[in-house]
Amino acid sequence: MTLFDRSEYLARIQRVKSEMARRGIDLLLVASPANQFWLTGYDGWSFYTPQMVAVSHKAEEPIWVGRKMDAVGAKFTAFLKPENVVPYPDIYVGSTERHPMQFMAEELTRRGWDKGAIGVETDDYYYTAKWDALLKAGLPNAKFADAFLLINWCRMKKSPRELDFMRQAGRIAAEMHRAAFEKAAPGVRQCDVMAEVYRANIAGTADFGGTFPCKPPNAMVGEICSAPHLSWTDEKLVPDDLFYIELGGVRHRYHSPLSRCIYLGKPTERMQRVAKVIAEGLEAVLAAVKPGVVCEEASRARNWRRCGSA
Amino acid sequence: MTLFDRSEYLARIQRVKSEMARRGIDLLLVASPANQFWLTGYDGWSFYTPQMVAVSHKAEEPIWVGRKMDAVGAKFTAFLKPENVVPYPDIYVGSTERHPMQFMAEELTRRGWDKGAIGVETDDYYYTAKWDALLKAGLPNAKFADAFLLINWCRMKKSPRELDFMRQAGRIAAEMHRAAFEKAAPGVRQCDVMAEVYRANIAGTADFGGTFPCKPPNAMVGEICSAPHLSWTDEKLVPDDLFYIELGGVRHRYHSPLSRCIYLGKPTERMQRVAKVIAEGLEAVLAAVKPGVVCEEASRARNWRRCGSA
């Protein structure tokens, strides 16, 4: 029932272990839920209580450590052998006396993984100051190294199956924008347009369904468009409203973001000129993208200031 | 355009300042996006880059510190005076050389807020180990104190307007479950049922729209029900499937959670007995809930083992 073959997970882990070796890291502690998913397949919304994946050179598979009730979900979603799913009991949950990171330190010590250099994702959401303090107190024989984004860089190169999921996510993103375009009209509440966007997000296409996004769409109307990252309201759309929607289609946690504007009227000449500049610039960049090209070069491929001048 | 009156925000801040004084905290640094929203009204999905709210006894209003582009959103959503919205420039974003917490420490020093006891939310997601290390390095004249959950406890007592939003969220939660109940049937994909749940989540009712949830609904079918916190699939429902949905209706970030099961068939006698036990137990607890009663007492109000025995 796992999303990828065991061989694909083991190849990912090998990639991570190589980078660990290059940096002199003996044990990697992974706090990021997205990185845990990529490494093990574990796909529960359970990281509101502390959970971690640990990668050691001493073991083929990582271990997943999390709340006991969530260990059941690992059975359905992770490629790990049962002995590599390590549950902690509920006495550690929401307690002022005990913390799951104390359990984590004890578990690592039991396995003899408490020495050498331990890499941690120092600036990852979820790797809190408290986790860090408790792990350092519980693992006095180790020295800690910053491994923030180590796995994220390993994730950059995608497998064919990952690319399939990203393409499917792209098709879902297009469906979401289509749903917004079809629903938006003067007199319709902004929330009713976004309701259709969400419906399309989850329904996906006839061939494959969608999943929830890692962040909600941003959706701004009128003067609110001058701010990013805000949300829709209950207000009704009016003629000549500009409705800016930034969203991502999602398939199995793989996101394809897509931003588009809907204008409820006849666009002004200036709007049309700006739209033309953006389209030309994007096409010039896309034409320049190929393996080996860095983002800076792609961006230089065409001088954006000259776009739309024809 | 703020959700609450200025007087309500100032009353909340006063409540927080009293608790700070009781604990001997001179400055409170708030990493939690939900706590920032409650204190200031700021409501952007912008905390993927570091942002903080700081509460000092020396100033009536807190300050909000965040990415420059997001400071525009503060104008629309926060009750703060313009001078209390402090943007940092983009050279701090995604940089390996600079970090927003260095800017934060400098800003606090400029204001003379760099001495005494500084409270931080040590175990909040978003208050990372790196933030803590950089703030401690940048504020050498302060001593740090743990203020995790300080604001969350202040949030427990709700204002009439907050209760209105929670009741509206409850009505939306009911709509979401109604949508699932109406759509679920053998032959329908799980994702298509959840698409209707999401549509109802955002569309809300004819009187008020909804907002996105802080976590996606959990939705599990068949044997997957044995695990919590997992998600729907593309599979079609079949007769006698059990579909367990845990969700929250949301109105302006106020959530009302509601869990329900849909059974696609005639429930067995055992199921009916369990349902009866649960309903009786919940009613007994609800009857016992009143001001001054602690959760432990409410839970004891009726011996759950005896429920359903009639």
Coordinates of N, CA and C in Angstrom, one line a residue, chain B residues 2 4-11 13 60-61 79-81:
Chain B
T2 N -11.0 45.6 11.1 CA -10.5 44.5 12.0 C -11.7 43.7 12.5
F4 N -12.4 42.6 15.5 CA -12.8 43.0 16.8 C -12.5 44.4 17.0
D5 N -13.2 45.0 18.0 CA -13.0 46.4 18.3 C -11.6 46.6 19.0
R6 N -11.0 47.8 18.8 CA -9.8 48.1 19.4 C -9.8 47.8 20.9
S7 N -10.9 48.1 21.6 CA -11.0 47.9 23.0 C -10.9 46.4 23.4
E8 N -11.4 45.5 22.5 CA -11.3 44.1 22.8 C -9.8 43.6 22.7
Y9 N -9.1 44.1 21.7 CA -7.7 43.8 21.6 C -6.9 44.3 22.8
L10 N -7.2 45.5 23.2 CA -6.5 46.1 24.3 C -6.8 45.3 25.6
A11 N -8.0 44.8 25.8 CA -8.4 44.0 26.9 C -7.6 42.7 26.9
I13 N -4.6 42.3 25.5 CA -3.2 42.6 25.8 C -3.1 42.8 27.3
E60 N 1.7 50.5 24.9 CA 0.3 50.1 25.0 C 0.0 49.0 24.0
E61 N 0.5 49.2 22.8 CA 0.3 48.1 21.7 C 1.5 47.2 21.6
F79 N -5.1 45.6 14.2 CA -5.6 46.9 14.8 C -4.5 47.8 15.1
L80 N -3.2 47.4 14.8 CA -2.1 48.2 15.3 C -1.9 49.5 14.5
K81 N -1.4 50.5 15.2 CA -1.0 51.8 14.5 C 0.2 51.5 13.5

